[in-house]
Tab-separated table of C-alpha atoms and ligand atoms in Angstrom:
chain	number	residue	atom	x	y	z
R	226	UNK	CA	-8.858	-145.883	72.004
R	227	UNK	CA	-12.222	-145.256	73.757
R	228	UNK	CA	-15.012	-144.775	71.338
R	229	UNK	CA	-15.566	-141.233	72.618
R	230	UNK	CA	-19.068	-139.942	72.208
R	231	UNK	CA	-19.957	-137.094	69.905
R	232	UNK	CA	-20.396	-133.775	71.603
R	233	UNK	CA	-22.130	-130.474	70.803
R	234	UNK	CA	-21.137	-126.850	70.598
R	235	UNK	CA	-23.255	-123.731	70.598
R	236	UNK	CA	-23.377	-122.836	66.939
R	237	UNK	CA	-24.375	-119.348	67.628
R	238	UNK	CA	-20.913	-118.855	69.091
R	239	UNK	CA	-19.121	-119.822	65.857
R	240	UNK	CA	-17.443	-116.881	64.216
R	241	UNK	CA	-14.225	-118.174	62.953
R	242	UNK	CA	-13.042	-121.690	62.150
R	243	UNK	CA	-9.682	-123.254	61.005
R	244	UNK	CA	-8.901	-125.965	58.472
R	245	UNK	CA	-5.784	-128.031	58.446
R	246	UNK	CA	-4.460	-131.077	56.525
R	247	UNK	CA	-2.250	-133.702	58.200
R	248	UNK	CA	-0.375	-136.869	57.336
R	249	UNK	CA	0.598	-137.830	53.740
R	250	UNK	CA	-1.119	-135.799	50.995
R	251	UNK	CA	-3.886	-137.374	49.043
R	252	UNK	CA	-5.553	-136.217	45.781
R	253	UNK	CA	-8.801	-134.437	46.650
R	254	UNK	CA	-7.472	-132.418	49.659
R	255	UNK	CA	-8.050	-129.118	47.790
R	256	UNK	CA	-11.597	-130.094	46.962
R	257	UNK	CA	-12.392	-130.486	50.637
R	258	UNK	CA	-10.653	-127.133	51.550
R	259	UNK	CA	-12.594	-125.410	48.776
R	260	UNK	CA	-16.049	-126.798	49.703
R	261	UNK	CA	-15.517	-126.393	53.571
R	262	UNK	CA	-14.312	-122.773	53.042
R	263	UNK	CA	-17.151	-121.790	50.699
R	264	UNK	CA	-19.755	-123.442	52.908
R	265	UNK	CA	-18.397	-121.634	56.032
R	266	UNK	CA	-18.187	-118.247	54.333
R	267	UNK	CA	-21.762	-118.745	53.234
R	268	UNK	CA	-22.716	-119.016	56.911
R	269	UNK	CA	-20.933	-115.809	57.683
R	270	UNK	CA	-17.961	-117.533	59.467
R	271	UNK	CA	-14.370	-116.554	58.878
R	272	UNK	CA	-11.922	-119.222	57.790
R	273	UNK	CA	-8.255	-119.599	58.575
R	274	UNK	CA	-6.061	-122.233	56.874
R	275	UNK	CA	-3.316	-123.647	59.171
R	276	UNK	CA	-0.250	-124.573	57.179
R	277	UNK	CA	1.449	-127.974	57.616
R	278	UNK	CA	-0.737	-129.613	60.104
R	279	UNK	CA	-0.500	-127.659	63.517
R	280	UNK	CA	2.743	-125.787	62.587
R	281	UNK	CA	0.920	-122.410	62.352
R	282	UNK	CA	-0.369	-122.827	65.984
R	283	UNK	CA	3.041	-123.633	67.671
R	284	UNK	CA	4.609	-120.795	69.819
R	285	UNK	CA	6.870	-118.778	67.518
R	286	UNK	CA	5.120	-119.925	64.407
R	287	UNK	CA	5.769	-117.882	61.156
R	288	UNK	CA	2.583	-115.724	60.755
R	289	UNK	CA	2.540	-116.980	57.105
R	290	UNK	CA	1.577	-120.408	58.503
R	291	UNK	CA	-1.890	-119.062	59.136
R	292	UNK	CA	-3.672	-117.943	55.954
R	293	UNK	CA	-7.086	-116.296	55.742
R	294	UNK	CA	-9.131	-118.360	53.353
R	295	UNK	CA	-11.701	-116.440	51.221
R	296	UNK	CA	-13.441	-117.286	48.013
R	297	UNK	CA	-10.369	-116.115	45.918
R	298	UNK	CA	-8.021	-118.239	47.967
R	299	UNK	CA	-9.905	-121.379	46.991
R	300	UNK	CA	-10.792	-120.612	43.496
R	301	UNK	CA	-9.831	-123.112	40.768
R	302	UNK	CA	-8.275	-125.650	43.109
R	303	UNK	CA	-10.606	-128.711	42.904
R	304	UNK	CA	-8.657	-130.408	40.235
R	305	UNK	CA	-5.251	-129.668	41.708
R	306	UNK	CA	-3.318	-132.453	43.551
R	307	UNK	CA	-1.486	-131.827	46.829
R	308	UNK	CA	-2.791	-129.364	49.394
R	309	UNK	CA	-2.754	-125.544	49.221
R	310	UNK	CA	-2.088	-125.614	52.950
R	311	UNK	CA	0.725	-128.107	52.791
R	312	UNK	CA	0.741	-131.030	55.095
R	313	UNK	CA	2.968	-132.738	57.604
R	314	UNK	CA	3.520	-136.334	58.576
R	315	UNK	CA	5.980	-135.566	61.296
R	316	UNK	CA	5.666	-133.021	63.980
R	317	UNK	CA	2.824	-134.565	66.029
R	318	UNK	CA	2.361	-131.830	68.706
R	319	UNK	CA	1.910	-134.522	71.422
R	320	UNK	CA	5.256	-136.069	70.438
R	321	UNK	CA	7.095	-133.175	68.855
R	322	UNK	CA	10.629	-134.233	67.739
R	323	UNK	CA	13.215	-131.960	69.400
R	324	UNK	CA	16.924	-132.717	68.364
R	325	UNK	CA	19.258	-132.938	71.394
R	326	UNK	CA	22.934	-131.857	71.441
R	327	UNK	CA	23.928	-135.560	71.659
R	328	UNK	CA	22.307	-136.196	68.246
R	329	UNK	CA	19.258	-138.011	69.697
R	330	UNK	CA	15.700	-136.783	69.222
R	331	UNK	CA	13.429	-136.239	72.162
R	332	UNK	CA	9.530	-136.434	71.925
R	333	UNK	CA	8.105	-133.305	73.541
R	334	UNK	CA	4.474	-132.578	74.305
R	335	UNK	CA	3.618	-129.106	72.774
R	336	UNK	CA	-0.186	-129.695	72.598
R	337	UNK	CA	-0.848	-126.973	75.259
R	338	UNK	CA	0.816	-124.434	73.054
R	339	UNK	CA	-1.444	-125.447	70.175
R	340	UNK	CA	-4.609	-125.264	72.237
R	341	UNK	CA	-3.551	-121.849	73.697
R	342	UNK	CA	-2.817	-120.402	70.262
R	343	UNK	CA	-6.002	-121.851	68.803
R	344	UNK	CA	-8.011	-119.931	71.472
R	345	UNK	CA	-5.810	-116.754	71.130
R	346	UNK	CA	-6.602	-116.590	67.420
R	347	UNK	CA	-10.315	-116.631	68.307
R	348	UNK	CA	-10.875	-119.942	66.646
R	349	UNK	CA	-14.183	-121.828	67.560
R	350	UNK	CA	-13.727	-125.037	65.626
R	351	UNK	CA	-11.270	-126.903	63.521
R	352	UNK	CA	-11.971	-128.981	60.323
R	353	UNK	CA	-9.138	-131.561	60.364
R	354	UNK	CA	-8.580	-133.379	57.180
R	355	UNK	CA	-6.476	-136.420	57.926
R	356	UNK	CA	-5.978	-140.197	58.033
R	357	UNK	CA	-5.526	-142.528	60.941
R	358	UNK	CA	-2.554	-140.628	62.372
R	359	UNK	CA	-3.916	-137.180	62.144
R	360	UNK	CA	-7.347	-138.102	63.345
R	361	UNK	CA	-5.727	-139.842	66.387
R	362	UNK	CA	-4.040	-136.508	67.166
R	363	UNK	CA	-7.360	-134.715	66.559
R	364	UNK	CA	-9.055	-137.053	69.039
R	365	UNK	CA	-6.518	-136.144	71.683
R	366	UNK	CA	-7.174	-132.430	71.011
R	367	UNK	CA	-10.912	-133.060	71.296
R	368	UNK	CA	-10.213	-134.551	74.730
R	369	UNK	CA	-8.391	-131.331	75.690
R	370	UNK	CA	-11.388	-129.282	74.652
R	371	UNK	CA	-10.780	-128.367	71.046
R	372	UNK	CA	-14.040	-128.685	68.954
R	373	UNK	CA	-13.115	-130.623	65.797
R	374	UNK	CA	-14.910	-132.185	62.894
R	375	UNK	CA	-12.715	-134.742	61.030
R	376	UNK	CA	-12.615	-135.432	57.311
R	377	UNK	CA	-11.253	-138.976	56.280
R	378	UNK	CA	-8.293	-138.683	53.921
R	379	UNK	CA	-5.851	-141.406	52.851
R	380	UNK	CA	-4.922	-143.224	49.720
R	381	UNK	CA	-4.700	-146.313	51.960
R	382	UNK	CA	-8.499	-146.445	52.511
R	383	UNK	CA	-7.828	-147.949	55.927
R	384	UNK	CA	-10.125	-145.763	58.101
R	385	UNK	CA	-13.133	-147.407	59.735
R	386	UNK	CA	-16.545	-145.744	59.736
R	387	UNK	CA	-16.522	-144.778	56.104
R	388	UNK	CA	-16.842	-146.954	53.090
R	389	UNK	CA	-14.055	-145.064	51.328
R	390	UNK	CA	-11.701	-142.264	52.006
R	391	UNK	CA	-10.934	-139.640	49.230
R	392	UNK	CA	-7.602	-140.180	47.504
R	393	UNK	CA	-7.946	-143.918	47.296
R	394	UNK	CA	-9.686	-143.891	43.904
R	395	UNK	CA	-6.932	-141.747	42.335
R	396	UNK	CA	-4.190	-143.975	43.797
R	397	UNK	CA	-5.884	-147.074	42.416
R	398	UNK	CA	-6.294	-145.514	38.990
R	399	UNK	CA	-2.575	-144.476	38.901
R	400	UNK	CA	-1.555	-147.977	39.986
R	401	UNK	CA	-3.760	-149.605	37.506
R	402	UNK	CA	-2.341	-147.537	34.714
R	403	UNK	CA	1.241	-148.453	35.748
R	404	UNK	CA	0.285	-152.206	35.763
R	405	UNK	CA	-1.231	-151.822	32.249
R	406	UNK	CA	2.137	-150.309	31.136
R	407	UNK	CA	4.120	-153.136	32.681
R	408	UNK	CA	2.263	-155.712	30.634
R	409	UNK	CA	3.701	-154.745	27.295
R	410	UNK	CA	7.347	-154.576	28.468
R	411	UNK	CA	6.894	-157.737	30.489
R	412	UNK	CA	5.580	-159.593	27.482
R	413	UNK	CA	8.194	-158.290	25.023
R	414	UNK	CA	11.085	-159.374	27.304
R	415	UNK	CA	9.351	-162.460	28.687
R	416	UNK	CA	10.063	-161.275	32.152
R	417	UNK	CA	8.462	-161.286	35.546
R	418	UNK	CA	7.658	-157.664	36.630
R	419	UNK	CA	7.209	-157.083	40.338
R	420	UNK	CA	5.487	-153.809	41.334
R	421	UNK	CA	5.346	-152.692	44.946
R	422	UNK	CA	2.390	-150.518	45.847
R	423	UNK	CA	1.584	-148.381	48.901
R	424	UNK	CA	-1.205	-148.905	51.459
R	425	UNK	CA	0.670	-149.421	54.639
R	426	UNK	CA	-0.965	-152.324	56.749
R	427	UNK	CA	-3.995	-152.563	54.374
R	428	UNK	CA	-3.951	-154.158	50.952
R	429	UNK	CA	-6.752	-152.171	49.372
R	430	UNK	CA	-4.705	-150.358	46.710
R	431	UNK	CA	-2.831	-153.564	45.720
R	432	UNK	CA	-5.999	-155.659	45.607
R	433	UNK	CA	-8.032	-153.210	43.534
R	434	UNK	CA	-5.339	-152.135	41.147
R	435	UNK	CA	-4.086	-155.648	40.864
R	436	UNK	CA	-7.382	-157.066	39.829
R	437	UNK	CA	-8.180	-154.073	37.509
R	438	UNK	CA	-4.735	-154.197	35.963
R	439	UNK	CA	-4.909	-157.986	35.294
R	440	UNK	CA	-2.074	-159.059	37.622
R	441	UNK	CA	-1.235	-162.712	37.903
R	442	UNK	CA	-0.150	-162.612	41.622
R	443	UNK	CA	-1.278	-160.140	44.284
R	444	UNK	CA	0.309	-160.291	47.704
R	445	UNK	CA	-1.540	-158.415	50.554
R	446	UNK	CA	-0.738	-157.697	54.233
R	447	UNK	CA	-3.802	-159.579	55.185
R	448	UNK	CA	-2.683	-162.892	53.537
R	449	UNK	CA	0.815	-163.958	54.522
R	450	UNK	CA	2.488	-165.285	51.301
R	451	UNK	CA	4.370	-168.488	50.468
R	452	UNK	CA	7.022	-167.798	47.927
R	453	UNK	CA	6.807	-171.330	46.604
R	454	UNK	CA	3.156	-170.797	45.760
R	455	UNK	CA	4.094	-167.578	43.905
R	456	UNK	CA	6.934	-169.353	42.083
R	457	UNK	CA	4.621	-172.157	41.182
R	458	UNK	CA	2.044	-169.747	39.625
R	459	UNK	CA	4.935	-168.246	37.409
R	460	UNK	CA	6.071	-171.835	36.477
R	461	UNK	CA	2.481	-172.866	35.524
R	462	UNK	CA	2.157	-169.762	33.395
R	463	UNK	CA	5.410	-170.558	31.664
R	464	UNK	CA	4.203	-174.162	30.966
R	465	UNK	CA	1.057	-172.800	29.511
R	466	UNK	CA	3.026	-170.608	27.113
R	467	UNK	CA	2.567	-167.361	29.069
R	468	UNK	CA	6.225	-166.368	29.262
R	469	UNK	CA	5.673	-163.234	31.461
R	470	UNK	CA	3.979	-162.533	34.666
R	471	UNK	CA	2.880	-159.437	36.659
R	472	UNK	CA	3.226	-159.603	40.410
R	473	UNK	CA	1.725	-156.852	42.529
R	474	UNK	CA	3.040	-156.658	46.183
R	475	UNK	CA	1.476	-154.440	48.853
R	476	UNK	CA	4.273	-152.684	50.839
R	477	UNK	CA	2.829	-154.229	53.905
R	478	UNK	CA	2.858	-157.788	52.616
R	479	UNK	CA	4.648	-160.366	54.784
R	480	UNK	CA	5.794	-163.920	54.291
R	481	UNK	CA	4.160	-166.780	56.283
R	482	UNK	CA	5.826	-166.598	59.721
R	483	UNK	CA	7.717	-163.401	58.763
R	484	UNK	CA	7.502	-159.646	59.415
R	485	UNK	CA	7.149	-156.282	57.679
R	486	UNK	CA	9.909	-154.895	55.530
R	487	UNK	CA	10.804	-151.487	56.682
R	488	UNK	CA	13.143	-148.728	55.547
R	489	UNK	CA	14.796	-148.342	58.939
R	490	UNK	CA	13.794	-147.777	62.536
R	491	UNK	CA	10.744	-145.714	63.496
R	492	UNK	CA	11.603	-141.963	63.915
R	493	UNK	CA	10.155	-139.962	66.807
R	494	UNK	CA	6.810	-138.406	65.932
R	495	UNK	CA	6.193	-140.257	62.678
R	496	UNK	CA	5.084	-143.668	61.457
R	497	UNK	CA	7.665	-146.239	60.540
R	498	UNK	CA	8.323	-146.278	56.730
R	499	UNK	CA	7.537	-149.522	54.978
R	500	UNK	CA	9.188	-150.564	51.747
R	501	UNK	CA	11.390	-153.075	50.110
R	502	UNK	CA	9.329	-156.207	50.074
R	503	UNK	CA	8.811	-156.006	46.329
R	504	UNK	CA	12.573	-156.452	45.655
R	505	UNK	CA	12.853	-159.280	48.061
R	506	UNK	CA	9.936	-161.097	46.354
R	507	UNK	CA	11.480	-160.352	42.877
R	508	UNK	CA	14.877	-161.812	43.992
R	509	UNK	CA	13.272	-165.036	45.221
R	510	UNK	CA	11.055	-165.423	42.141
R	511	UNK	CA	14.170	-165.221	39.892
R	512	UNK	CA	16.062	-167.663	42.100
R	513	UNK	CA	13.228	-170.194	42.241
R	514	UNK	CA	12.069	-170.059	38.585
R	515	UNK	CA	15.114	-168.929	36.602
R	516	UNK	CA	13.027	-166.263	35.033
R	517	UNK	CA	14.510	-162.765	34.440
R	518	UNK	CA	12.754	-160.595	36.907
R	519	UNK	CA	12.559	-156.926	37.540
R	520	UNK	CA	11.014	-154.885	40.345
R	521	UNK	CA	9.873	-151.355	40.797
R	522	UNK	CA	8.362	-149.287	43.541
R	523	UNK	CA	5.501	-147.078	42.355
R	524	UNK	CA	5.920	-144.976	45.516
R	525	UNK	CA	4.630	-141.459	45.742
R	526	UNK	CA	3.330	-141.321	42.092
R	527	UNK	CA	0.323	-142.891	43.763
R	528	UNK	CA	-0.230	-139.755	45.869
R	529	UNK	CA	0.577	-137.134	43.229
R	530	UNK	CA	-1.363	-135.569	40.442
R	531	UNK	CA	-4.904	-134.502	39.698
R	532	UNK	CA	-7.735	-136.273	41.596
R	533	UNK	CA	-10.179	-138.497	39.683
R	534	UNK	CA	-13.676	-137.097	39.301
R	535	UNK	CA	-14.777	-139.503	42.026
R	536	UNK	CA	-12.259	-138.037	44.456
R	537	UNK	CA	-13.019	-134.593	43.540
R	538	UNK	CA	-16.756	-135.099	44.126
R	539	UNK	CA	-16.177	-137.038	47.392
R	540	UNK	CA	-13.868	-134.278	48.598
R	541	UNK	CA	-16.353	-131.597	47.805
R	542	UNK	CA	-19.166	-133.560	49.491
R	543	UNK	CA	-17.012	-134.231	52.627
R	544	UNK	CA	-15.939	-130.559	52.916
R	545	UNK	CA	-19.610	-129.302	52.607
R	546	UNK	CA	-20.798	-131.994	55.050
R	547	UNK	CA	-18.149	-131.045	57.664
R	548	UNK	CA	-19.613	-127.532	57.743
R	549	UNK	CA	-23.179	-128.785	57.951
R	550	UNK	CA	-22.062	-130.982	60.949
R	551	UNK	CA	-20.616	-127.889	62.620
R	552	UNK	CA	-23.772	-125.958	61.863
R	553	UNK	CA	-25.758	-128.733	63.542
R	554	UNK	CA	-23.552	-128.244	66.606
R	555	UNK	CA	-21.794	-131.628	66.171
R	556	UNK	CA	-18.174	-131.923	67.050
R	557	UNK	CA	-15.826	-134.832	67.827
R	558	UNK	CA	-17.213	-136.477	64.715
R	559	UNK	CA	-15.886	-137.556	61.320
R	560	UNK	CA	-17.884	-137.158	58.136
R	561	UNK	CA	-18.181	-140.499	56.437
R	562	UNK	CA	-19.478	-141.986	53.179
R	563	UNK	CA	-22.239	-144.568	53.644
R	564	UNK	CA	-23.776	-144.622	50.217
R	565	UNK	CA	-25.900	-142.940	49.097
R	566	UNK	CA	-25.281	-140.454	51.821
R	567	UNK	CA	-22.557	-138.707	53.780
R	568	UNK	CA	-23.120	-138.952	57.588
R	569	UNK	CA	-21.060	-138.417	60.706
R	570	UNK	CA	-19.591	-140.941	63.001
R	571	UNK	CA	-17.739	-140.396	66.333
R	572	UNK	CA	-14.016	-139.875	65.558
R	573	UNK	CA	-13.278	-142.556	68.293
R	574	UNK	CA	-15.310	-145.121	66.273
R	575	UNK	CA	-13.425	-144.432	63.104
R	576	UNK	CA	-10.141	-145.141	65.121
R	577	UNK	CA	-11.143	-148.183	67.006
R	578	UNK	CA	-9.568	-150.545	64.438
R	579	UNK	CA	-7.899	-150.191	61.057
R	580	UNK	CA	-10.097	-151.112	58.166
R	581	UNK	CA	-8.165	-153.863	56.428
R	582	UNK	CA	-9.201	-156.295	53.657
R	583	UNK	CA	-11.275	-159.193	54.936
R	584	UNK	CA	-10.220	-162.347	53.276
R	585	UNK	CA	-13.826	-163.372	52.739
R	586	UNK	CA	-14.794	-160.173	50.944
R	587	UNK	CA	-16.165	-160.386	47.415
R	588	UNK	CA	-13.223	-158.647	45.901
R	589	UNK	CA	-10.814	-161.372	47.290
R	590	UNK	CA	-13.254	-163.985	46.149
R	591	UNK	CA	-13.299	-162.312	42.688
R	592	UNK	CA	-9.506	-162.492	42.486
R	593	UNK	CA	-9.516	-166.137	43.343
R	594	UNK	CA	-12.242	-166.805	40.730
R	595	UNK	CA	-10.008	-165.051	38.141
R	596	UNK	CA	-7.182	-167.458	38.999
R	597	UNK	CA	-5.086	-164.719	40.519
R	598	UNK	CA	-2.526	-166.162	43.059
R	599	UNK	CA	-2.774	-164.523	46.415
R	600	UNK	CA	0.394	-166.211	47.789
R	601	UNK	CA	-1.607	-168.752	49.837
O	241	F6P	O1	-0.413	-143.303	54.383
O	241	F6P	C1	-0.174	-142.856	53.071
O	241	F6P	C2	1.135	-143.389	52.624
O	241	F6P	O2	1.349	-142.903	51.290
O	241	F6P	C3	1.343	-144.883	52.813
O	241	F6P	O3	0.728	-145.638	51.781
O	241	F6P	C4	2.824	-144.961	52.770
O	241	F6P	O4	3.401	-146.092	53.466
O	241	F6P	C5	3.241	-143.698	53.469
O	241	F6P	O5	2.169	-142.743	53.430
O	241	F6P	C6	4.569	-143.063	52.950
O	241	F6P	O6	4.832	-141.926	53.747
O	241	F6P	P1	5.785	-140.794	53.362
O	241	F6P	O7	5.155	-139.815	52.584
O	241	F6P	O8	6.333	-140.315	54.691
O	241	F6P	O9	6.965	-141.433	52.524
């Protein structure tokens, strides 16, 4: 993806903007919607919420998929999980899945419809709240002439250009609490408990929650694991009188020389679903150590529920900053946290590469200093 330059719009032309949320939901979405809406209304702009990504802008859309957002519509939502606009992680308008009579699904480009309807509704700009996939779609719409400001959302924290995405802190807190709870049952039964966490191709959630929750082993996508090293850690704990172990596995973790564990083939218009590596690791630990082992997948619990105060505040700051960017005439940018401030970066820069865990970062070094096995 070319690192497209930022561009400018004539701010005096802005009368009406839209907001949409795409991809997997993340705690803090409603905080962004609230701040962006109130900041836009304060400038005299009208705000429309597009439900479920771009669904409200497709030909034949249900009129209920475009909602006028006023102060009442966004009242009392900062602390609520999910998105009042709904979201969508399938239905990319550039690769829209259309089922065929023979049972196959054909990817169809419906982006022109979206652009035409965007203009027909008198929309001057879009605030697009999304992760890697949604901002990639936004970037393609920018190239077609749609003025967009992006807001970085994902529990995976894998977007470049921003130190952190909103939703990540809540996911880490939820995962840490789950690991805390596993300790007592693991210890009572003298078992190995393996917990698989989300994060796709980045190990941020597993690394942060694993360290905070006192895991004994953390397996990350960025460090291919050797099961013998993992089994050895469990055996050494056993020999030291620690008859239980907690193993955190990122869903994107891979064995040395091996590949990702997926839940089936990639469907048209959506990302491949990862999952299942935790159970594979658990089975092997049991076989190699003879320890009773159980595994669980924390799954969508990491995305649900009320955002932490950190994510609420970050969401509110991002929403307000997106409108300030538009007011300054900036489009084709993403708001980004670079402490202590929120600034903008070109959307293309945020998409140049996934932000994954660097093996030399201080958090990885901290894990090693604590004696946590990283599978290598
Ligand atoms: O990108 C966010 C995320 O929660 C990933 O961590 C996970 O792999 C994926 O979405 C799950 O997607 P779905 O909601 O389609 O199951």
